[in-house]
Amino acid sequence: MRSQELVDARRDLADWSQPIVVDYMHELYSRELGAGHQSLRVLALSHGRLWRFLILQDAERLPLARKEIVGIARLAGLKSSVVDTIDQAMLSELMDVVVARFMRTPALARNYGQILLGASARLATFGMAHA
């Protein structure tokens, strides 16, 4: 994929996936904290922003966003390992959405899949499990 096509695909994926990410983050955190927890909304929105940074490869904002999420999660009584587990669930969910949504456009599905695999690698590269 050419450089500009990759930039466009990243932006497109980041844009259409944002509501999916935030909704799924809300669901995942509500399982951990309960539906009425006061930190639920801010965790879902903040973690959604982190995933946008992952998809867009925003290396400058990514570590700070992760630190913020881990801090909020700790204040809510969650361990950082829960945040890691939620990231893995989010990656799986987005891969499933890409496969289902773009089944008839395999080149686009492949491009989005490669972007998500890169996001997964960045989670590991930035030491997210130990943030």
PDB file of N, CA and C in Angstrom, residues 16 94-113:
ATOM      1  N   TRP A  16     -14.305   5.581  11.530  1.00  0.00           N
ATOM      2  CA  TRP A  16     -15.511   4.758  11.626  1.00  0.00           C
ATOM      3  C   TRP A  16     -15.487   3.829  12.833  1.00  0.00           C
ATOM      4  N   LEU A  94     -12.377  -5.540  17.106  1.00  0.00           N
ATOM      5  CA  LEU A  94     -12.156  -4.768  15.877  1.00  0.00           C
ATOM      6  C   LEU A  94     -11.793  -5.673  14.701  1.00  0.00           C
ATOM      7  N   MET A  95     -11.006  -6.702  14.955  1.00  0.00           N
ATOM      8  CA  MET A  95     -10.687  -7.648  13.880  1.00  0.00           C
ATOM      9  C   MET A  95     -11.960  -8.332  13.381  1.00  0.00           C
ATOM     10  N   ASP A  96     -12.828  -8.727  14.311  1.00  0.00           N
ATOM     11  CA  ASP A  96     -14.097  -9.353  13.925  1.00  0.00           C
ATOM     12  C   ASP A  96     -14.958  -8.398  13.111  1.00  0.00           C
ATOM     13  N   VAL A  97     -15.008  -7.139  13.519  1.00  0.00           N
ATOM     14  CA  VAL A  97     -15.796  -6.142  12.791  1.00  0.00           C
ATOM     15  C   VAL A  97     -15.240  -5.943  11.387  1.00  0.00           C
ATOM     16  N   VAL A  98     -13.927  -5.847  11.268  1.00  0.00           N
ATOM     17  CA  VAL A  98     -13.300  -5.660   9.951  1.00  0.00           C
ATOM     18  C   VAL A  98     -13.613  -6.845   9.051  1.00  0.00           C
ATOM     19  N   VAL A  99     -13.467  -8.047   9.573  1.00  0.00           N
ATOM     20  CA  VAL A  99     -13.739  -9.241   8.760  1.00  0.00           C
ATOM     21  C   VAL A  99     -15.196  -9.268   8.324  1.00  0.00           C
ATOM     22  N   ALA A 100     -16.119  -9.018   9.243  1.00  0.00           N
ATOM     23  CA  ALA A 100     -17.546  -9.069   8.914  1.00  0.00           C
ATOM     24  C   ALA A 100     -17.966  -7.931   7.990  1.00  0.00           C
ATOM     25  N   ARG A 101     -17.472  -6.739   8.273  1.00  0.00           N
ATOM     26  CA  ARG A 101     -17.916  -5.558   7.526  1.00  0.00           C
ATOM     27  C   ARG A 101     -17.317  -5.486   6.124  1.00  0.00           C
ATOM     28  N   PHE A 102     -16.108  -5.989   5.959  1.00  0.00           N
ATOM     29  CA  PHE A 102     -15.395  -5.819   4.698  1.00  0.00           C
ATOM     30  C   PHE A 102     -15.113  -7.148   4.009  1.00  0.00           C
ATOM     31  N   MET A 103     -15.982  -8.139   4.246  1.00  0.00           N
ATOM     32  CA  MET A 103     -15.824  -9.455   3.655  1.00  0.00           C
ATOM     33  C   MET A 103     -15.780  -9.389   2.121  1.00  0.00           C
ATOM     34  N   ARG A 104     -16.520  -8.479   1.549  1.00  0.00           N
ATOM     35  CA  ARG A 104     -16.599  -8.389   0.085  1.00  0.00           C
ATOM     36  C   ARG A 104     -15.557  -7.470  -0.518  1.00  0.00           C
ATOM     37  N   THR A 105     -14.753  -6.868   0.324  1.00  0.00           N
ATOM     38  CA  THR A 105     -13.633  -6.043  -0.152  1.00  0.00           C
ATOM     39  C   THR A 105     -12.361  -6.510   0.565  1.00  0.00           C
ATOM     40  N   PRO A 106     -11.830  -7.655   0.119  1.00  0.00           N
ATOM     41  CA  PRO A 106     -10.708  -8.262   0.831  1.00  0.00           C
ATOM     42  C   PRO A 106      -9.464  -7.383   0.906  1.00  0.00           C
ATOM     43  N   ALA A 107      -9.210  -6.573  -0.093  1.00  0.00           N
ATOM     44  CA  ALA A 107      -8.020  -5.705  -0.038  1.00  0.00           C
ATOM     45  C   ALA A 107      -8.143  -4.694   1.098  1.00  0.00           C
ATOM     46  N   LEU A 108      -9.313  -4.116   1.246  1.00  0.00           N
ATOM     47  CA  LEU A 108      -9.533  -3.152   2.326  1.00  0.00           C
ATOM     48  C   LEU A 108      -9.487  -3.850   3.684  1.00  0.00           C
ATOM     49  N   ALA A 109     -10.103  -5.019   3.778  1.00  0.00           N
ATOM     50  CA  ALA A 109     -10.059  -5.783   5.031  1.00  0.00           C
ATOM     51  C   ALA A 109      -8.619  -6.120   5.396  1.00  0.00           C
ATOM     52  N   ARG A 110      -7.833  -6.492   4.407  1.00  0.00           N
ATOM     53  CA  ARG A 110      -6.422  -6.807   4.651  1.00  0.00           C
ATOM     54  C   ARG A 110      -5.668  -5.574   5.145  1.00  0.00           C
ATOM     55  N   ASN A 111      -5.901  -4.429   4.518  1.00  0.00           N
ATOM     56  CA  ASN A 111      -5.241  -3.194   4.940  1.00  0.00           C
ATOM     57  C   ASN A 111      -5.612  -2.830   6.377  1.00  0.00           C
ATOM     58  N   TYR A 112      -6.889  -2.891   6.692  1.00  0.00           N
ATOM     59  CA  TYR A 112      -7.330  -2.597   8.059  1.00  0.00           C
ATOM     60  C   TYR A 112      -6.739  -3.613   9.035  1.00  0.00           C
ATOM     61  N   GLY A 113      -6.709  -4.877   8.628  1.00  0.00           N
ATOM     62  CA  GLY A 113      -6.126  -5.910   9.476  1.00  0.00           C
ATOM     63  C   GLY A 113      -4.659  -5.641   9.763  1.00  0.00           C
TER      64      GLY A 113
END
